[in-house]
CSV table of C-alpha atoms and ligand atoms in Angstrom, one decimal:
chain,number,residue,atom,x,y,z
A,1,MET,CA,0.0,0.0,0.0
A,2,ALA,CA,1.1,3.5,-0.6
A,3,ILE,CA,-0.1,7.0,0.1
A,4,ARG,CA,-0.9,8.9,-3.1
A,5,LYS,CA,-0.7,12.6,-3.6
A,6,ILE,CA,-4.1,14.4,-3.3
A,7,ARG,CA,-4.8,16.7,-6.2
A,8,GLU,CA,-5.9,20.2,-5.2
A,9,ASP,CA,-8.4,22.7,-6.5
A,10,SER,CA,-6.1,24.3,-9.1
A,11,ASP,CA,-5.7,20.9,-10.8
A,12,PRO,CA,-8.0,20.7,-13.9
A,13,ILE,CA,-8.4,16.9,-13.5
A,14,LEU,CA,-10.9,17.6,-10.7
A,15,ARG,CA,-13.3,18.9,-13.3
A,16,LYS,CA,-13.2,15.8,-15.5
A,17,LYS,CA,-15.7,13.0,-15.7
A,18,SER,CA,-14.5,9.6,-14.5
A,19,ARG,CA,-15.0,6.5,-16.6
A,20,PRO,CA,-16.7,3.3,-15.3
A,21,VAL,CA,-14.6,0.5,-14.0
A,22,THR,CA,-14.8,-2.6,-16.2
A,23,GLU,CA,-11.8,-4.7,-14.9
A,24,PHE,CA,-11.9,-6.0,-11.4
A,25,ASP,CA,-8.2,-6.9,-11.2
A,26,GLU,CA,-5.1,-6.4,-9.1
A,27,ARG,CA,-4.7,-2.8,-10.4
A,28,LEU,CA,-8.1,-1.9,-9.0
A,29,PHE,CA,-7.3,-3.6,-5.7
A,30,THR,CA,-4.1,-1.6,-5.4
A,31,LEU,CA,-5.9,1.6,-6.2
A,32,LEU,CA,-8.6,0.9,-3.5
A,33,ASP,CA,-6.0,0.0,-0.9
A,34,ASP,CA,-3.9,3.1,-1.7
A,35,MET,CA,-7.0,5.3,-1.6
A,36,ALA,CA,-8.0,4.0,1.8
A,37,GLU,CA,-4.5,4.5,3.2
A,38,THR,CA,-4.4,8.0,1.7
A,39,MET,CA,-7.8,8.9,3.2
A,40,TYR,CA,-6.9,7.7,6.7
A,41,SER,CA,-3.5,9.4,6.6
A,42,VAL,CA,-5.2,12.8,6.4
A,43,ASP,CA,-8.2,11.9,8.6
A,44,GLY,CA,-10.6,12.2,5.7
A,45,VAL,CA,-14.1,10.6,5.6
A,46,GLY,CA,-14.2,10.1,1.8
A,47,LEU,CA,-12.0,10.1,-1.2
A,48,ALA,CA,-12.7,9.7,-4.9
A,49,ALA,CA,-10.1,8.2,-7.4
A,50,VAL,CA,-10.0,11.5,-9.4
A,51,GLN,CA,-8.6,13.1,-6.2
A,52,VAL,CA,-5.5,11.0,-6.6
A,53,GLY,CA,-5.4,11.5,-10.4
A,54,VAL,CA,-7.2,8.4,-11.6
A,55,LEU,CA,-10.3,9.0,-13.7
A,56,ARG,CA,-12.2,5.9,-12.7
A,57,ARG,CA,-15.5,5.7,-10.9
A,58,VAL,CA,-14.1,4.6,-7.6
A,59,VAL,CA,-14.8,5.9,-4.1
A,60,VAL,CA,-13.7,5.0,-0.6
A,61,MET,CA,-15.5,6.2,2.5
A,62,ASP,CA,-15.5,5.8,6.3
A,63,THR,CA,-17.9,8.0,8.2
A,64,GLY,CA,-17.2,6.1,11.5
A,65,ASP,CA,-18.7,2.7,10.9
A,66,GLY,CA,-16.0,1.1,8.8
A,67,LEU,CA,-14.5,1.3,5.3
A,68,ILE,CA,-16.8,1.3,2.3
A,69,GLU,CA,-15.5,0.7,-1.2
A,70,LEU,CA,-17.8,2.0,-4.0
A,71,ILE,CA,-17.2,1.1,-7.6
A,72,ASN,CA,-19.4,2.6,-10.3
A,73,PRO,CA,-21.7,4.0,-7.6
A,74,GLU,CA,-25.0,5.7,-8.4
A,75,ILE,CA,-27.6,7.4,-6.2
A,76,VAL,CA,-30.9,5.5,-6.7
A,77,GLU,CA,-33.1,7.2,-4.1
A,78,ARG,CA,-32.9,10.5,-2.2
A,79,GLY,CA,-35.2,12.2,0.3
A,80,GLY,CA,-35.5,15.4,2.3
A,81,GLU,CA,-32.8,18.0,2.6
A,82,GLN,CA,-30.1,19.1,5.0
A,83,VAL,CA,-27.8,22.1,5.2
A,84,GLU,CA,-24.5,21.5,7.0
A,85,THR,CA,-20.9,22.7,6.6
A,86,GLU,CA,-18.8,20.7,4.2
A,87,GLY,CA,-15.2,20.7,3.2
A,88,CYS,CA,-13.0,18.7,0.7
A,89,LEU,CA,-9.5,17.3,0.9
A,90,SER,CA,-8.9,18.8,-2.5
A,91,ILE,CA,-10.0,22.3,-1.4
A,92,PRO,CA,-7.9,22.8,1.7
A,93,GLY,CA,-8.9,25.5,4.2
A,94,LYS,CA,-12.3,26.1,2.7
A,95,ARG,CA,-15.7,25.1,4.2
A,96,GLY,CA,-19.2,26.1,3.4
A,97,TYR,CA,-22.9,25.3,3.9
A,98,THR,CA,-24.1,22.9,1.3
A,99,LEU,CA,-27.6,21.8,0.4
A,100,ARG,CA,-27.8,18.0,0.3
A,101,PRO,CA,-30.5,15.3,0.6
A,102,ALA,CA,-31.1,14.1,4.2
A,103,TYR,CA,-31.2,10.5,3.1
A,104,VAL,CA,-29.8,8.6,0.1
A,105,LYS,CA,-29.7,5.1,-1.2
A,106,VAL,CA,-26.7,4.1,-3.3
A,107,ARG,CA,-26.1,1.2,-5.6
A,108,ALA,CA,-22.5,0.3,-6.2
A,109,GLN,CA,-20.2,-2.7,-7.0
A,110,ASN,CA,-17.7,-4.0,-4.5
A,111,ARG,CA,-14.2,-5.1,-5.4
A,112,LYS,CA,-15.5,-8.5,-6.5
A,113,GLY,CA,-17.8,-6.8,-9.0
A,114,GLN,CA,-21.0,-7.7,-7.0
A,115,TRP,CA,-23.7,-5.0,-6.8
A,116,CYS,CA,-24.6,-3.9,-3.3
A,117,MET,CA,-27.0,-1.4,-1.8
A,118,TYR,CA,-26.1,1.2,0.8
A,119,LYS,CA,-28.2,3.7,2.8
A,120,GLY,CA,-27.1,6.8,4.5
A,121,GLU,CA,-28.5,9.7,6.5
A,122,GLY,CA,-26.8,12.8,7.9
A,123,LEU,CA,-23.0,12.8,7.4
A,124,LYS,CA,-23.1,9.6,5.5
A,125,ALA,CA,-25.7,10.9,3.0
A,126,ARG,CA,-23.6,14.0,2.5
A,127,CYS,CA,-20.5,12.0,2.0
A,128,PHE,CA,-22.1,9.7,-0.6
A,129,CYS,CA,-23.3,12.8,-2.5
A,130,HIS,CA,-20.0,14.6,-2.2
A,131,GLU,CA,-17.9,11.7,-3.4
A,132,ILE,CA,-20.2,10.6,-6.2
A,133,ASP,CA,-20.2,14.3,-7.4
A,134,HIS,CA,-16.4,14.1,-7.7
A,135,LEU,CA,-16.9,11.3,-10.3
A,136,ASP,CA,-18.7,13.9,-12.5
A,137,GLY,CA,-16.3,16.7,-11.9
A,138,ILE,CA,-18.6,18.5,-9.4
A,139,LEU,CA,-17.1,20.1,-6.3
A,140,PHE,CA,-18.9,21.0,-3.0
A,141,THR,CA,-18.5,24.7,-3.9
A,142,ASP,CA,-21.0,24.0,-6.7
A,143,ARG,CA,-23.6,22.9,-4.2
A,144,LEU,CA,-23.5,25.8,-1.7
A,145,ALA,CA,-26.8,26.4,0.0
A,146,PRO,CA,-28.5,29.8,-0.6
A,147,ARG,CA,-28.1,32.1,2.4
A,148,GLU,CA,-31.7,31.9,3.5
A,149,LYS,CA,-31.2,28.1,4.0
A,150,TRP,CA,-28.2,28.6,6.4
A,151,PRO,CA,-28.9,27.6,10.0
A,152,LYS,CA,-30.0,30.5,12.2
A,153,GLU,CA,-27.4,31.9,14.6
A,154,GLU,CA,-29.6,31.0,17.7
A,155,LYS,CA,-29.7,27.4,16.5
A,156,GLN,CA,-25.9,27.2,16.3
A,157,GLU,CA,-25.5,28.7,19.8
A,158,GLU,CA,-28.0,26.2,21.1
A,159,LEU,CA,-26.0,23.4,19.6
A,160,THR,CA,-22.7,24.6,21.0
A,161,ALA,CA,-24.2,25.2,24.5
A,162,LYS,CA,-25.1,21.5,24.9
B,1,ZN,ZN1,-14.1,16.2,-2.0
C-alpha cells in the first residue's frame, strides 16, 4: 500500500468526468488499498479516485462505521434536505454550507464486482453525494446552500451550548 498525492483545486483533472470500471483486477485492488490508506493518513471521511489523479468511478469512505468501497456508484433514491458545513481534501482551508438530501440510497459494485445497496443519513448521506459528485467533476463549492437556508445563529448557539 502507498499514500498517493491528493490533487488540489487548481488541478483541472478535478473537473473531468471519471470513466466506469470494467476490470476488477489487481490494479483496482491496489488503487482501492492506496486510496483507503491516503484517506486515513489525512483523517478524511471520503476520497474519490480522481482526487489521486485516476479518472475511474471509484470511491472509498469511512464515516465512522467502517471502510466502504464503492465502484461505479449511483444514487438511486434520495429524500428530504439538509444544510451543513462541508469541506473537501482537494480544497484545503475552505468550508461552506451545502444543500444535500437528508437521506440517500446508493447502488455500487464491490471489489468482486457484485452489486450492493447502501443507505445513509446525515454525514453519511452528505459523504455519498460529495464523493459521487467528484466522479462527474462536481465540487462542493458548486452545491453551496442559498443564504436563506443557512442555519440560524440561535440554533448554532443552542447546539454549542449543549
Ligand atoms: Zn471532496
